[in-house]
Amino acid sequence: MKMELSSIGSSTESTKITVLRIMEQVRHFQDRAHKFIEDNYVDFPCNQNICDVYINEGESLIRETENLQKNIGSEASMSLNEANLELVHYLEILREVSIGLKLSHRILKIDDLFQCLDDLNATKEYLPALDLLEKLKSLICSSSFSEIDLLFQKCECYDNIKVKYHIQANILQQNLQQKFDRLVQFSVKVYPTAKYINLQVSKNLVELQSTVNALFQARYNPIKLCDFIFENCLIPIITTPVSVEYFTQNEEFNQMSISYSIKTHCSLKPSYKTVLSHIVTLFDCLAAINVQVSESKYVFGIIGNHIKEKCLNILVEKCLMHAIPETMDEYDRSTVVSDIKKFEHELSNIFFMDPSKDKALSNFVSNYDTLFRRQFSTTVLENVRSIVQRDLQDMTEITEQNITNILKSNYFQFPQCMVSKSTLDILNLLERILHQPLTMAEATESSAVNYYLTIIPTILNTYALEAPKLHEKLLESIPQQSAVFHNNCMFLSQWVVKNAKFGIPTHAALVKTLQSTGIRIFKAQEEQQRKIILDILKNLDISDTHSIGLNPLKLLRQCLRQLDLLKNVWMDVLPESEYYNTFCSLMDIFCQDIIRNILCLEDISTTVANQLGELIDTILRKGPSLFKEKNQVMLVPSWMKLQQLQMILSASLQEIADQWCDGAGILTVNFKAEEIRHLIRALFQNTDRRAKILSRIA
């Protein structure tokens, strides 16, 4: 028991010693912390690191007293509690002072940075000034919600500091802009009829590029620069014939000038090669400003983000679309695709565009052949319509020589005749289209070959449709026009037949269309001529039993003159077989109408018979002269019947009977028995002899 009491007494004594030591340390800490606070309120500002040391020391003492309280009695614990409460009070005061010191430290740091910024602006050291602005921004415009930040934002000086920061940022940007404007100069002069743009870019690369870098780091808005380049440089270069000069001889600046007419009626388009060259020259002149402003951004890329879409679209629509060839020869010579690929590569190298994202040029290249086909079709059809409008009577003779000059193969047989020269132009075009795919790069693609072959029916159908409309009045009123148009259609249809092996689409229907169109037009003319002759013969009156008079001869001669006119305009135009088929048909109608009128007479006196014989004789004498060879008149079906009718009119009753020869004579070839019987009754009086002969004609 004594041992236990002795042990307890020893432990109590040790605790007292510990408590006294801690209380002494607390009092000493209190004295030093109090002095620190007073010193730092008087001698502001303080060293923030010392303040943190005091706070850490105080927190360590609190932890030590709290641990001791857990292990000692109530009496000692009360003493420590009193000391601990006092210590906590001093720590709170110290923390408040620490926050104030930190806030003061930030404000003084900001003020110091503003002074340094003024010094850098005075010496025009813009890049270091940008770094200071970034530091100021992090101190002033912090987005965190720490206790210091919240207290700083409630300070009366905060708004003034923030305004001062923005003023300094604007001043720096204005200074950079002014320096940039001295190093890169743009000017526009407008005259009554012309516009002049001048660009000057400093050759001092170090100063220029550092200025540009700083300007864009300062979040420079390039809209004004982009608009100038787009509106005053790129748009005129793309859409208007401009004069561009680029000078590098000046010691201080590279210079470029652009001048062009501003007359509203100017409709000339610059060639695409010139446009691409001028755009490259423009970027060459501005190349010095194309600095890297961040890890992935270049100045031309930033400019491109603002204008490249509009620029490339206008380049395609207003320039490159006009560069699409209109003819196959132009297509073969064209370097549009390679030129655009080279140009796209150059724009990519300067970071103005990214070919993987900006597809305007690559889409044009990939659609180039399709665009050419459309343009070619449009051009061809316009050319065909222009050809169709030409005078059909501007003719040429179809010969072996003038055909082989056009056709790839000599195997083309067509009867000698006349066709319009315009038809040979169409044939020439067809030949080039037919054989063009064999020389094109895409000839191996059946779709390409088929496409060009489909143009052939379009051309010929256009001809068959448009020519009759355009020449409608002439085809109706001028026999030669319809004849040559007939030849044109037959000539073109023959070409289709000969070249059907190449796979011309719907060639059978095309041949039918051409032939039916030519035949329809010519048959309409033939019908018109038939009507003219029949209209003349409507007035033929030979019913007078005493004399037919002079009028029948006039009408007959009028018909012969009309036939002679047709001979003159058809004989050397139509193929020989077509001429004789048509002309003989008209002659036959003429002769048959004369024969019909005579066969209708009930009573023919000797005088009238002689006069009718003279009428027929006029026809028989004039008729052979309407043919190249006189004996060709025998091709007229009713010619021999007309000759026999003339013989009957002047023959005796017996001669007629002999020519009939009981149905076996020469008259039976062209006359029916009833016709002969009728003529005998009209020519001869009713006698037993006439009755006897009539009985023999059955």
XYZ file of C-alpha atoms in Angstrom:
698
model
C 0.000 0.000 0.000
C 2.878 2.310 0.836
C 4.426 1.363 -2.448
C 1.237 2.267 -4.304
C 0.928 5.639 -2.472
C 4.555 6.337 -3.159
C 4.019 5.548 -6.855
C 0.912 7.761 -7.080
C 2.759 10.617 -5.414
C 5.618 10.294 -7.841
C 3.212 10.313 -10.863
C 1.405 13.377 -9.532
C 4.668 15.210 -9.096
C 5.701 14.358 -12.645
C 2.372 15.592 -13.994
C 2.720 18.867 -12.148
C 6.129 19.367 -13.626
C 4.764 18.665 -17.109
C 1.811 20.976 -16.611
C 4.071 23.755 -15.350
C 6.376 23.269 -18.334
C 3.494 23.436 -20.814
C 1.996 26.455 -19.098
C 5.375 28.169 -19.230
C 5.635 27.379 -22.956
C 2.109 28.680 -23.529
C 2.865 31.938 -21.674
C 6.077 32.321 -23.639
C 4.175 31.591 -26.910
C 1.506 34.108 -25.897
C 4.096 36.806 -25.310
C 5.844 36.181 -28.622
C 2.585 35.899 -30.635
C 1.266 39.094 -29.027
C 4.439 40.938 -29.901
C 4.334 39.494 -33.436
C 0.802 40.770 -33.933
C 1.650 44.208 -32.576
C 4.826 44.426 -34.637
C 3.037 43.448 -37.784
C 0.146 45.812 -37.317
C 2.711 48.584 -36.814
C 5.402 47.435 -39.236
C 3.097 46.223 -42.071
C 3.652 44.014 -44.029
C 5.073 40.921 -42.350
C 6.905 37.848 -43.439
C 4.134 35.371 -44.167
C 6.366 32.385 -43.503
C 6.987 33.516 -39.860
C 3.262 33.867 -39.341
C 2.757 30.292 -40.479
C 5.453 29.125 -38.035
C 3.630 30.751 -35.130
C 0.362 29.191 -36.139
C 1.928 25.759 -36.405
C 3.602 26.156 -33.015
C 0.339 27.180 -31.364
C -1.541 24.254 -32.873
C 1.198 21.882 -31.582
C 0.845 23.251 -28.039
C -2.935 22.812 -28.162
C -2.587 19.202 -29.199
C -0.076 18.551 -26.382
C -2.345 20.083 -23.699
C -5.334 18.137 -24.958
C -3.416 14.880 -24.689
C -2.239 15.756 -21.186
C -5.772 16.529 -20.042
C -6.838 13.025 -20.875
C -4.297 11.552 -18.420
C -4.362 13.883 -15.372
C -6.660 14.684 -12.569
C -9.353 17.310 -12.326
C -7.275 19.907 -10.526
C -4.461 19.897 -13.051
C -6.955 19.616 -15.881
C -8.678 22.830 -14.796
C -5.376 24.669 -14.855
C -4.599 23.339 -18.314
C -8.097 24.175 -19.580
C -7.639 27.747 -18.546
C -4.283 27.876 -20.306
C -5.704 26.078 -23.367
C -8.646 28.467 -23.713
C -6.317 31.387 -23.584
C -4.099 29.740 -26.162
C -7.053 29.078 -28.477
C -8.055 32.736 -28.130
C -4.601 33.837 -29.162
C -4.563 31.372 -32.069
C -7.835 32.808 -33.402
C -6.363 36.287 -33.222
C -3.268 34.971 -34.976
C -5.334 33.359 -37.729
C -7.202 36.602 -38.352
C -3.926 38.437 -38.550
C -2.574 35.768 -40.889
C -5.534 36.168 -43.267
C -5.073 39.926 -43.221
C -1.367 39.502 -43.865
C -2.038 37.172 -46.794
C -4.580 39.594 -48.247
C -2.180 42.492 -47.828
C 0.572 40.432 -49.373
C -1.586 39.744 -52.459
C -2.519 43.404 -52.869
C 1.104 44.508 -52.563
C 2.158 41.781 -55.029
C -0.447 43.037 -57.517
C 0.791 46.599 -57.048
C 4.356 45.482 -57.640
C 3.349 43.681 -60.840
C 1.533 46.821 -62.084
C 4.748 48.817 -61.542
C 6.781 46.214 -63.433
C 4.188 46.267 -66.221
C 4.543 50.050 -66.542
C 8.313 49.631 -66.870
C 7.936 46.967 -69.601
C 5.428 49.091 -71.527
C 7.817 52.016 -71.387
C 10.599 49.884 -72.886
C 8.141 48.218 -75.340
C 8.964 44.736 -74.077
C 5.598 43.316 -75.007
C 6.105 39.582 -74.568
C 7.317 39.885 -70.903
C 4.456 42.314 -70.371
C 2.056 39.616 -71.567
C 3.498 37.219 -68.980
C 2.920 39.800 -66.230
C -0.652 40.293 -67.412
C -1.227 36.557 -67.110
C 0.151 36.619 -63.540
C -2.025 39.612 -62.710
C -5.025 37.840 -64.131
C -4.397 34.788 -61.942
C -4.162 37.031 -58.835
C -7.090 39.313 -59.662
C -9.537 37.121 -61.536
C -9.101 33.842 -59.663
C -12.029 31.503 -60.103
C -11.446 29.644 -56.807
C -13.611 30.267 -53.715
C -10.924 30.323 -51.010
C -11.320 32.538 -47.959
C -8.619 34.912 -49.206
C -10.269 35.221 -52.672
C -13.667 35.959 -51.171
C -12.244 38.584 -48.787
C -10.213 40.135 -51.625
C -13.302 40.484 -53.813
C -15.061 42.301 -50.930
C -12.247 44.806 -50.528
C -12.984 48.400 -51.540
C -9.907 48.407 -53.758
C -10.913 45.275 -55.706
C -13.016 46.989 -58.370
C -10.324 49.616 -58.971
C -7.656 46.931 -59.245
C -9.789 44.964 -61.717
C -10.461 48.086 -63.823
C -6.765 48.902 -63.798
C -5.987 45.390 -65.008
C -8.381 45.687 -67.965
C -7.011 49.129 -68.808
C -3.480 47.770 -68.826
C -4.562 44.817 -70.975
C -6.231 47.182 -73.453
C -3.239 49.510 -73.488
C -0.940 46.586 -74.215
C -3.209 45.361 -77.009
C -3.444 48.866 -78.490
C 0.326 49.204 -78.374
C 0.716 45.865 -80.087
C -1.925 46.813 -82.678
C -0.178 50.120 -83.385
C 3.154 48.385 -83.770
C 1.579 45.718 -86.005
C -0.016 48.442 -88.140
C 3.421 50.010 -88.625
C 4.940 46.687 -89.626
C 2.032 45.464 -91.785
C 0.338 48.233 -93.770
C -2.825 47.982 -95.876
C -4.344 50.752 -97.965
C -7.229 51.109 -100.422
C -7.674 53.867 -102.982
C -10.841 54.163 -105.031
C -10.909 56.097 -108.302
C -13.908 56.742 -110.604
C -13.195 53.674 -112.721
C -10.669 51.647 -110.746
C -9.653 50.426 -107.316
C -6.103 50.138 -105.998
C -5.040 48.011 -102.993
C -1.547 48.113 -101.542
C 0.056 45.775 -98.973
C 3.408 46.323 -97.232
C 4.977 43.748 -94.900
C 8.106 44.567 -92.915
C 11.294 42.635 -93.634
C 12.336 42.909 -89.950
C 11.297 39.356 -89.169
C 12.377 39.356 -85.511
C 10.380 42.455 -84.632
C 7.435 41.535 -86.869
C 7.049 37.972 -85.661
C 7.501 38.828 -81.976
C 4.837 41.533 -82.392
C 2.454 39.179 -84.167
C 3.053 36.488 -81.575
C 2.396 38.912 -78.710
C -0.643 40.367 -80.472
C -2.313 37.005 -80.880
C -1.274 35.917 -77.375
C -3.105 39.024 -76.157
C -6.305 37.555 -77.600
C -6.265 39.890 -80.583
C -9.510 39.845 -82.601
C -8.438 39.336 -86.255
C -11.850 40.126 -87.805
C -10.691 43.430 -89.304
C -7.569 41.815 -90.780
C -9.581 38.853 -92.122
C -12.240 41.098 -93.651
C -9.620 43.193 -95.426
C -7.860 40.171 -96.881
C -11.166 38.608 -97.936
C -13.058 41.659 -99.228
C -10.240 43.688 -100.758
C -7.833 40.989 -101.895
C -9.324 37.529 -102.358
C -12.755 38.493 -103.748
C -11.341 40.746 -106.531
C -8.620 38.212 -107.380
C -11.183 35.406 -107.736
C -13.977 37.263 -109.527
C -12.352 40.074 -111.492
C -9.464 40.450 -113.948
C -6.860 42.165 -111.755
C -3.358 43.449 -112.217
C -1.027 42.147 -109.488
C 2.515 43.345 -108.843
C 4.836 41.982 -106.168
C 8.005 43.865 -105.220
C 10.809 42.666 -102.955
C 13.416 45.287 -103.874
C 12.509 47.674 -101.049
C 14.892 47.350 -98.093
C 12.190 47.735 -95.435
C 9.070 46.144 -96.910
C 7.827 43.461 -99.256
C 5.127 45.144 -101.326
C 2.131 43.874 -103.284
C -0.390 45.903 -105.273
C -3.765 44.847 -106.677
C -5.630 47.048 -109.161
C -8.758 46.437 -111.203
C -11.612 48.120 -113.010
C -14.805 48.762 -111.060
C -16.994 49.350 -114.120
C -20.238 47.484 -113.530
C -20.523 46.314 -117.131
C -17.240 44.463 -117.014
C -18.160 40.793 -117.391
C -14.748 39.312 -118.127
C -13.635 36.354 -116.015
C -10.002 35.739 -115.036
C -8.482 32.384 -115.910
C -8.273 29.962 -113.038
C -4.481 29.630 -113.423
C -4.099 33.385 -112.948
C -6.413 33.329 -109.933
C -4.526 30.521 -108.196
C -1.202 32.216 -108.944
C -2.390 35.543 -107.510
C -3.684 33.882 -104.324
C -0.342 32.151 -103.809
C 1.410 35.500 -104.358
C -0.839 37.126 -101.745
C 0.047 34.529 -99.130
C 3.733 34.753 -100.088
C 3.599 38.481 -99.391
C 1.985 37.868 -95.985
C 4.121 34.810 -95.153
C 6.176 36.657 -92.507
C 3.140 37.051 -90.217
C 2.334 33.327 -90.300
C 3.937 32.593 -86.922
C 3.040 29.778 -84.569
C 1.069 31.323 -81.708
C 0.353 28.099 -79.852
C 1.146 24.424 -80.036
C -1.436 23.831 -82.782
C -2.247 27.288 -84.154
C -0.661 29.421 -86.850
C -1.754 32.907 -87.860
C -2.880 31.764 -91.332
C -4.884 29.023 -89.640
C -6.628 31.599 -87.440
C -7.331 33.766 -90.503
C -8.504 30.672 -92.345
C -10.980 29.813 -89.601
C -12.716 33.114 -90.319
C -12.659 33.203 -94.137
C -11.604 29.883 -95.687
C -15.101 28.425 -96.078
C -16.417 31.505 -97.872
C -13.209 31.874 -99.864
C -13.075 28.279 -101.098
C -16.778 28.217 -101.975
C -16.460 31.420 -104.014
C -13.301 30.097 -105.640
C -15.185 26.994 -106.785
C -18.427 28.716 -107.821
C -17.058 31.902 -109.375
C -13.819 30.650 -110.868
C -13.232 26.902 -111.063
C -16.707 26.154 -112.417
C -15.844 28.406 -115.364
C -12.635 26.420 -115.880
C -14.506 23.201 -116.711
C -13.728 22.354 -120.361
C -16.500 22.695 -122.889
C -15.065 20.396 -125.543
C -13.281 17.082 -125.533
C -10.125 18.638 -126.973
C -10.083 21.092 -124.081
C -10.612 18.204 -121.650
C -7.607 16.360 -123.040
C -5.414 19.463 -122.706
C -6.773 20.581 -119.335
C -4.554 20.525 -116.220
C -7.296 21.758 -113.879
C -7.176 18.727 -111.581
C -3.404 18.716 -111.089
C -3.340 22.499 -110.660
C -6.018 22.389 -107.961
C -4.294 19.560 -106.106
C -1.051 21.524 -106.124
C -2.855 24.654 -104.930
C -4.626 22.728 -102.158
C -1.271 21.320 -101.027
C 0.206 24.832 -100.871
C -2.695 26.144 -98.759
C -2.323 23.140 -96.483
C 1.414 23.721 -96.033
C 0.817 27.270 -94.789
C -1.958 25.988 -92.446
C -4.650 28.119 -94.115
C -6.793 25.011 -94.596
C -6.937 21.365 -93.600
C -7.712 19.097 -96.597
C -9.059 16.414 -94.258
C -11.782 18.812 -93.077
C -12.094 21.470 -95.791
C -13.520 19.549 -98.734
C -14.529 22.276 -101.220
C -11.509 21.772 -103.506
C -11.277 17.996 -103.124
C -15.013 17.650 -103.812
C -14.579 19.691 -106.989
C -11.720 17.435 -108.084
C -13.659 14.238 -107.341
C -16.695 15.583 -109.241
C -14.623 17.026 -112.078
C -15.487 14.363 -114.655
C -19.182 14.545 -113.794
C -19.097 18.333 -114.029
C -17.316 18.087 -117.366
C -19.950 15.698 -118.696
C -22.706 18.101 -117.753
C -20.845 21.036 -119.214
C -20.003 19.039 -122.304
C -23.644 18.023 -122.765
C -24.773 21.621 -122.372
C -22.129 22.855 -124.796
C -22.887 20.128 -127.306
C -26.614 20.815 -127.254
C -26.030 24.555 -127.560
C -23.687 23.844 -130.456
C -26.244 21.543 -132.055
C -28.975 24.174 -131.712
C -26.645 26.706 -133.269
C -25.923 24.314 -136.141
C -29.621 23.532 -136.593
C -30.380 27.236 -136.987
C -28.146 27.522 -140.050
C -29.617 27.770 -143.537
C -30.569 24.334 -144.817
C -29.938 25.483 -148.389
C -26.256 26.002 -147.676
C -25.574 22.606 -149.237
C -22.746 20.397 -150.308
C -22.663 17.269 -152.442
C -22.078 13.916 -150.788
C -18.936 12.463 -152.305
C -16.368 9.911 -151.267
C -13.815 12.644 -150.533
C -15.794 14.913 -148.234
C -17.123 11.954 -146.257
C -13.779 10.256 -145.648
C -12.396 13.563 -144.357
C -14.903 13.311 -141.507
C -15.373 9.628 -140.830
C -12.848 7.431 -139.049
C -13.758 4.599 -141.410
C -14.287 4.735 -145.176
C -17.088 2.227 -144.870
C -19.998 4.590 -145.347
C -22.102 4.234 -148.464
C -24.787 6.781 -149.181
C -26.255 7.660 -152.576
C -24.960 10.770 -154.255
C -27.091 13.749 -153.313
C -26.964 17.118 -151.579
C -27.041 17.637 -147.808
C -26.777 20.761 -145.706
C -23.252 21.680 -144.690
C -24.530 21.898 -141.146
C -25.285 18.177 -141.309
C -21.631 17.452 -141.966
C -20.792 19.544 -138.893
C -23.155 17.410 -136.834
C -21.656 14.266 -138.328
C -18.183 15.520 -137.437
C -19.319 16.111 -133.860
C -20.885 12.658 -133.681
C -17.706 11.031 -134.923
C -15.614 12.780 -132.284
C -18.023 11.781 -129.531
C -18.196 8.208 -130.763
C -14.432 7.758 -130.689
C -13.574 10.066 -127.789
C -13.867 7.529 -124.927
C -11.035 5.551 -126.463
C -8.655 8.426 -125.660
C -10.011 9.411 -122.240
C -8.382 8.380 -119.006
C -11.662 6.931 -117.780
C -12.305 4.943 -120.959
C -12.022 1.718 -119.010
C -15.125 2.656 -117.051
C -18.137 1.398 -118.929
C -20.278 4.082 -117.292
C -18.100 6.783 -118.831
C -18.269 5.187 -122.247
C -22.024 4.761 -121.965
C -22.411 8.354 -120.873
C -20.797 9.738 -124.002
C -22.751 7.382 -126.189
C -25.991 8.637 -124.636
C -25.187 12.097 -125.939
C -25.505 10.833 -129.514
C -29.266 10.071 -129.319
C -29.740 13.389 -127.512
C -28.040 15.250 -130.343
C -29.943 13.485 -133.100
C -33.281 13.667 -131.327
C -32.666 17.373 -130.782
C -32.001 17.757 -134.499
C -35.135 15.808 -135.438
C -37.219 17.831 -132.998
C -35.806 21.336 -133.392
C -35.024 21.588 -137.115
C -38.656 21.197 -138.313
C -39.728 23.870 -135.817
C -36.977 26.346 -136.652
C -37.421 25.979 -140.416
C -41.140 25.262 -140.433
C -42.213 27.971 -142.887
C -39.364 27.317 -145.299
C -39.922 23.571 -145.208
C -43.557 24.139 -146.095
C -43.044 26.735 -148.817
C -39.723 25.852 -150.466
C -39.518 22.395 -152.073
C -35.743 22.329 -152.020
C -35.662 22.886 -148.233
C -37.795 19.843 -147.555
C -35.756 17.750 -150.011
C -32.415 18.586 -148.417
C -33.841 18.109 -144.911
C -35.061 14.685 -146.003
C -31.534 13.889 -147.184
C -30.080 15.175 -143.899
C -32.259 12.860 -141.842
C -31.568 9.860 -144.048
C -27.862 10.628 -144.036
C -27.734 10.781 -140.216
C -29.855 7.648 -139.836
C -27.473 5.811 -142.184
C -24.591 6.858 -139.907
C -26.426 5.451 -136.880
C -27.033 2.149 -138.694
C -23.371 1.829 -139.638
C -22.171 2.602 -136.087
C -24.773 0.676 -134.093
C -22.035 -1.853 -133.258
C -20.480 0.704 -130.890
C -23.491 0.390 -128.618
C -25.357 3.597 -129.364
C -28.366 3.482 -127.008
C -31.787 2.961 -128.605
C -30.202 3.072 -132.064
C -33.154 1.306 -133.680
C -35.639 3.847 -132.321
C -33.243 6.628 -133.269
C -33.034 5.433 -136.867
C -36.808 5.217 -137.015
C -37.184 8.739 -135.598
C -34.769 10.275 -138.091
C -36.215 8.466 -141.077
C -39.838 9.099 -140.132
C -39.076 12.795 -139.527
C -37.368 13.199 -142.894
C -40.064 11.256 -144.715
C -42.864 13.133 -142.953
C -41.460 16.526 -143.917
C -40.772 15.519 -147.506
C -44.103 13.733 -147.916
C -45.826 16.863 -146.677
C -44.041 18.796 -149.419
C -44.896 16.152 -151.964
C -48.529 16.347 -150.910
C -48.352 20.107 -151.192
C -47.071 19.849 -154.760
C -49.740 17.291 -155.610
C -52.346 19.668 -154.283
C -50.931 22.528 -156.357
C -51.200 20.476 -159.543
C -54.664 19.197 -158.767
C -55.820 22.699 -157.814
C -54.668 23.921 -161.230
C -56.439 21.080 -162.982
C -59.666 21.774 -161.115
C -60.228 24.584 -163.548
C -59.690 22.347 -166.568
C -62.876 22.376 -168.668
C -62.941 20.395 -171.920
C -66.659 19.662 -171.967
C -67.509 21.959 -174.910
C -68.282 19.694 -177.856
C -67.312 22.316 -180.418
C -63.946 23.562 -179.082
C -62.037 23.313 -175.829
C -60.569 26.789 -176.272
C -57.189 28.106 -175.100
C -57.664 27.869 -171.336
C -56.955 24.123 -171.058
C -53.592 24.630 -172.770
C -52.724 27.453 -170.338
C -53.562 25.281 -167.384
C -51.603 22.389 -168.780
C -48.557 24.591 -169.361
C -48.898 25.935 -165.804
C -48.703 22.406 -164.472
C -45.695 21.655 -166.647
C -43.942 24.796 -165.393
C -44.586 23.690 -161.828
C -43.125 20.284 -162.610
C -40.173 21.902 -164.319
C -39.569 23.997 -161.200
C -39.575 20.891 -159.078
C -37.164 19.238 -161.473
C -34.726 22.131 -161.116
C -34.779 22.094 -157.299
C -34.977 18.348 -156.785
C -33.031 16.623 -159.547
C -29.536 17.444 -158.245
C -30.551 17.455 -154.581
C -32.378 14.189 -154.042
C -30.756 10.799 -154.528
C -31.597 9.604 -158.014
C -33.952 6.848 -156.906
C -35.792 9.159 -154.519
C -36.090 11.837 -157.196
C -37.608 9.497 -159.754
C -39.974 7.916 -157.248
C -41.262 11.310 -156.174
C -41.201 13.117 -159.505
C -42.728 10.242 -161.403
C -45.497 10.082 -158.810
C -46.352 13.754 -159.417
C -46.130 13.307 -163.193
C -48.394 10.315 -162.918
C -50.989 12.302 -160.969
C -50.860 15.014 -163.632
C -51.201 12.557 -166.500
C -53.907 10.549 -164.787
C -55.989 13.667 -164.174
C -55.736 14.590 -167.861
C -56.714 11.055 -168.817
C -59.587 11.027 -166.346
C -60.963 14.311 -167.704
C -60.885 12.987 -171.265
C -62.407 9.643 -170.309
C -65.285 11.506 -168.662
C -66.390 13.108 -171.975
C -69.593 11.637 -173.414
C -69.277 13.159 -176.869
C -65.981 14.051 -178.542
C -66.181 15.738 -181.894
C -63.427 15.485 -184.428
C -62.365 19.061 -183.679
C -62.254 18.465 -179.951
C -60.457 15.154 -180.490
C -57.767 16.931 -182.488
C -57.442 19.649 -179.823
C -57.209 17.059 -177.081
C -54.563 15.261 -179.084
C -52.597 18.525 -179.288
C -52.897 18.976 -175.513
C -51.545 15.500 -174.942
C -48.815 16.111 -177.498
C -47.638 19.128 -175.484
C -47.251 16.903 -172.457
C -45.530 14.164 -174.454
C -43.055 16.622 -175.917
C -42.260 18.401 -172.606
C -42.331 15.358 -170.330
C -39.020 13.722 -171.371
C -37.117 16.960 -170.755
C -38.024 16.745 -167.072
C -35.679 13.763 -166.703
C -31.930 13.416 -167.081
C -32.437 10.790 -169.731
C -35.465 11.220 -171.985
C -36.361 7.565 -171.935
C -36.641 7.760 -168.137
C -40.058 9.341 -168.657
C -41.276 5.798 -169.222
C -40.946 5.347 -165.455
C -44.154 7.376 -165.099
C -46.851 4.656 -164.724
C -49.489 6.442 -166.827
C -47.112 7.716 -169.492
C -47.795 4.950 -171.995
C -51.533 5.205 -171.315
C -51.362 8.908 -172.180
C -49.519 8.085 -175.408
C -52.128 5.471 -176.273
C -54.933 7.912 -175.487
C -53.420 10.399 -177.960
C -53.338 7.627 -180.557
C -56.984 6.687 -179.847
C -58.123 10.299 -180.259
C -56.779 10.402 -183.816
C -57.246 6.719 -184.773
C -59.950 5.134 -186.881
C -62.455 2.679 -185.478
C -60.606 -0.223 -187.042
C -57.235 0.913 -185.744
C -58.626 0.955 -182.250
C -60.086 -2.498 -182.744
C -56.774 -3.760 -184.072
C -54.881 -2.264 -181.090
C -57.318 -4.008 -178.752
C -57.055 -7.201 -180.751
C -59.807 -9.099 -178.949
C -58.222 -8.389 -175.555
C -54.736 -9.389 -176.604
C -53.485 -6.130 -178.088
C -51.281 -3.375 -176.704
C -54.199 -1.293 -175.430
C -55.063 -3.976 -172.908
C -51.888 -3.118 -170.944
C -53.201 0.287 -169.806
C -56.924 0.383 -170.627
C -59.880 -1.544 -169.378
C -62.410 -2.783 -171.867
C -65.057 -0.428 -170.463
C -62.742 2.558 -171.001
C -62.148 1.626 -174.648
C -65.875 1.055 -175.210
C -66.605 4.467 -173.656
C -64.046 6.217 -175.908
C -65.465 4.518 -179.024
C -68.981 5.664 -178.133
C -67.731 9.230 -177.539
C -65.635 9.425 -180.720
C -67.764 7.597 -183.253
C -71.375 7.770 -184.288
C -73.723 4.891 -183.562
C -73.475 2.573 -186.548
C -73.713 -1.124 -187.131
C -69.984 -1.194 -187.622
C -69.408 0.545 -184.245
C -71.831 -1.875 -182.633
C -70.020 -4.804 -184.115
C -66.609 -3.603 -182.858
C -68.038 -2.799 -179.442
C -69.332 -6.338 -179.236
C -65.799 -7.574 -179.783
C -64.415 -5.505 -176.882
C -65.331 -7.268 -173.701
